[in-house]
Amino acid sequence: MLAVGRVDEAGAEIGEVLKKTPGDSTALALQSVIAVAQNDKEKAQALGRKAVETDPRSASARIALSYAQQAGFDLAGARASVEEAVRLEPGNALAWARLSELRMSFGNLDEALEAANRAASLDPGLARTQSVLGFVHLAQIHLKASREAFEKAIVLD
């Protein structure tokens, strides 16, 4: 539901999950992401931290926390959270894509490209991995490679 913008309905479903399982890390992480989208930075960070506390080994919780930290302008914290997500789940393509975004925000384009390539190789059928790869190539002015990645992302989306 979140992927298609049905936030209210998704929020209700997440609320039901949390009634049944109050410490569901995934549900808390999703609430954190919703709070980021609604520009409620404090709530997003509190929910992200709670998701991580509930399941310290969850890459999804750490990714959600990284978005909340970024929204609060804590880029170093966001990067540390996602680096831990990658360490915990090295096969998680979304974690690698997120790491690429953060590396790019620090101007580490070679490292961003490395992470984006890893994300795309782990899940080439995911539009997110292809679009992040496209942006990294664009930042490095690799126009042909950028266009190819964006075209893949469009087809997959």
Short mmCIF file of C-alpha atoms in Angstrom, two decimals:
data_model
loop_
_atom_site.label_atom_id
_atom_site.label_comp_id
_atom_site.label_asym_id
_atom_site.label_seq_id
_atom_site.Cartn_x
_atom_site.Cartn_y
_atom_site.Cartn_z
CA MET A 1 0.00 0.00 0.00
CA LEU A 2 2.85 2.38 0.77
CA ALA A 3 4.38 1.78 -2.64
CA VAL A 4 1.23 3.11 -4.31
CA GLY A 5 0.70 6.02 -1.91
CA ARG A 6 -2.09 4.58 0.21
CA VAL A 7 -0.50 5.84 3.42
CA ASP A 8 -3.65 6.00 5.54
CA GLU A 9 -4.60 2.42 4.72
CA ALA A 10 -1.04 1.23 5.26
CA GLY A 11 -0.91 3.08 8.58
CA ALA A 12 -4.08 1.33 9.71
CA GLU A 13 -2.68 -2.09 8.74
CA ILE A 14 0.59 -1.34 10.51
CA GLY A 15 -1.37 -0.25 13.58
CA GLU A 16 -3.22 -3.59 13.57
CA VAL A 17 0.07 -5.48 13.38
CA LEU A 18 1.42 -3.50 16.32
CA LYS A 19 -1.71 -4.22 18.37
CA LYS A 20 -1.11 -7.93 17.91
CA THR A 21 2.69 -7.75 18.13
CA PRO A 22 3.73 -4.51 19.87
CA GLY A 23 7.43 -5.03 19.23
CA ASP A 24 7.26 -5.80 15.52
CA SER A 25 10.44 -4.21 14.20
CA THR A 26 9.29 -4.14 10.57
CA ALA A 27 6.05 -2.38 11.47
CA LEU A 28 7.94 0.17 13.56
CA ALA A 29 10.40 0.74 10.71
CA LEU A 30 7.52 1.34 8.30
CA GLN A 31 5.96 3.82 10.73
CA SER A 32 9.31 5.59 10.89
CA VAL A 33 9.43 5.89 7.10
CA ILE A 34 5.88 7.25 7.06
CA ALA A 35 6.85 9.82 9.70
CA VAL A 36 9.81 10.90 7.53
CA ALA A 37 7.46 11.36 4.57
CA GLN A 38 5.14 13.41 6.78
CA ASN A 39 8.08 15.55 7.94
CA ASP A 40 7.72 14.48 11.57
CA LYS A 41 11.45 14.11 12.20
CA GLU A 42 11.32 13.51 15.95
CA LYS A 43 8.68 10.81 15.64
CA ALA A 44 10.58 9.23 12.74
CA GLN A 45 13.79 9.06 14.75
CA ALA A 46 12.04 7.71 17.86
CA LEU A 47 10.32 5.00 15.83
CA GLY A 48 13.52 4.17 13.95
CA ARG A 49 15.46 3.82 17.20
CA LYS A 50 12.67 1.68 18.68
CA ALA A 51 12.69 -0.57 15.59
CA VAL A 52 16.45 -1.08 15.98
CA GLU A 53 16.14 -1.68 19.74
CA THR A 54 13.38 -4.21 19.11
CA ASP A 55 15.48 -6.12 16.57
CA PRO A 56 19.14 -5.04 16.51
CA ARG A 57 19.86 -7.50 13.69
CA SER A 58 17.25 -6.04 11.32
CA ALA A 59 18.69 -4.31 8.28
CA SER A 60 15.24 -2.87 7.51
CA ALA A 61 15.10 -1.18 10.90
CA ARG A 62 18.55 0.34 10.38
CA ILE A 63 17.63 1.54 6.89
CA ALA A 64 14.50 3.22 8.26
CA LEU A 65 16.57 4.80 11.03
CA SER A 66 19.03 6.08 8.44
CA TYR A 67 16.24 7.91 6.59
CA ALA A 68 15.05 9.44 9.88
CA GLN A 69 18.59 10.48 10.77
CA GLN A 70 19.08 12.05 7.34
CA ALA A 71 15.82 13.95 7.74
CA GLY A 72 17.27 15.35 10.97
CA PHE A 73 20.48 16.33 9.12
CA ASP A 74 22.56 13.65 10.84
CA LEU A 75 24.23 12.35 7.70
CA ALA A 76 27.10 10.70 9.58
CA GLY A 77 24.61 8.84 11.77
CA ALA A 78 22.57 7.85 8.71
CA ARG A 79 25.67 6.49 7.02
CA ALA A 80 26.69 4.56 10.16
CA SER A 81 23.21 3.03 10.44
CA VAL A 82 23.21 1.84 6.86
CA GLU A 83 26.79 0.57 7.08
CA GLU A 84 25.61 -1.59 9.97
CA ALA A 85 22.63 -2.74 7.86
CA VAL A 86 25.03 -3.86 5.12
CA ARG A 87 27.23 -5.62 7.68
CA LEU A 88 24.22 -7.44 9.12
CA GLU A 89 22.72 -8.39 5.75
CA PRO A 90 25.39 -8.27 3.04
CA GLY A 91 22.90 -9.66 0.52
CA ASN A 92 20.37 -6.88 1.03
CA ALA A 93 20.21 -4.92 -2.23
CA LEU A 94 18.20 -2.05 -0.72
CA ALA A 95 20.81 -1.58 2.02
CA TRP A 96 23.56 -1.34 -0.60
CA ALA A 97 21.50 1.13 -2.65
CA ARG A 98 20.97 3.26 0.44
CA LEU A 99 24.69 3.10 1.25
CA SER A 100 25.40 4.28 -2.27
CA GLU A 101 23.09 7.28 -1.81
CA LEU A 102 24.80 8.28 1.41
CA ARG A 103 28.29 7.81 0.02
CA MET A 104 27.29 10.03 -2.88
CA SER A 105 26.01 12.69 -0.47
CA PHE A 106 29.49 12.78 1.07
CA GLY A 107 31.06 13.14 -2.38
CA ASN A 108 32.60 9.65 -2.32
CA LEU A 109 31.61 8.87 -5.89
CA ASP A 110 33.89 5.88 -6.43
CA GLU A 111 32.62 4.23 -3.24
CA ALA A 112 29.06 5.18 -4.19
CA LEU A 113 29.49 3.49 -7.56
CA GLU A 114 30.91 0.40 -5.88
CA ALA A 115 27.88 0.17 -3.57
CA ALA A 116 25.43 0.88 -6.41
CA ASN A 117 26.99 -1.83 -8.56
CA ARG A 118 26.75 -4.24 -5.65
CA ALA A 119 23.07 -3.35 -5.15
CA ALA A 120 22.31 -3.81 -8.85
CA SER A 121 24.16 -7.11 -8.99
CA LEU A 122 22.30 -8.41 -5.93
CA ASP A 123 18.90 -7.50 -7.38
CA PRO A 124 19.03 -6.29 -10.99
CA GLY A 125 15.25 -6.56 -11.23
CA LEU A 126 14.64 -3.91 -8.59
CA ALA A 127 13.92 -0.44 -9.96
CA ARG A 128 15.48 1.18 -6.89
CA THR A 129 18.88 -0.41 -7.47
CA GLN A 130 18.87 0.66 -11.10
CA SER A 131 17.81 4.24 -10.38
CA VAL A 132 20.50 4.68 -7.69
CA LEU A 133 23.04 3.27 -10.13
CA GLY A 134 21.79 5.75 -12.73
CA PHE A 135 22.25 8.70 -10.37
CA VAL A 136 25.77 7.65 -9.42
CA HIS A 137 26.73 7.30 -13.08
CA LEU A 138 25.16 10.69 -13.75
CA ALA A 139 27.18 12.28 -10.92
CA GLN A 140 30.32 10.88 -12.53
CA ILE A 141 29.17 12.13 -15.94
CA HIS A 142 28.95 8.60 -17.34
CA LEU A 143 25.98 9.55 -19.46
CA LYS A 144 25.58 6.37 -21.47
CA ALA A 145 25.75 4.14 -18.39
CA SER A 146 23.41 6.50 -16.54
CA ARG A 147 20.84 6.38 -19.30
CA GLU A 148 21.01 2.58 -19.47
CA ALA A 149 20.41 2.26 -15.73
CA PHE A 150 17.53 4.75 -15.78
CA GLU A 151 15.94 2.94 -18.74
CA LYS A 152 16.09 -0.32 -16.79
CA ALA A 153 14.56 1.38 -13.77
CA ILE A 154 11.67 2.74 -15.85
CA VAL A 155 10.92 -0.67 -17.31
CA LEU A 156 11.00 -2.26 -13.86
CA ASP A 157 8.92 0.39 -12.11
#
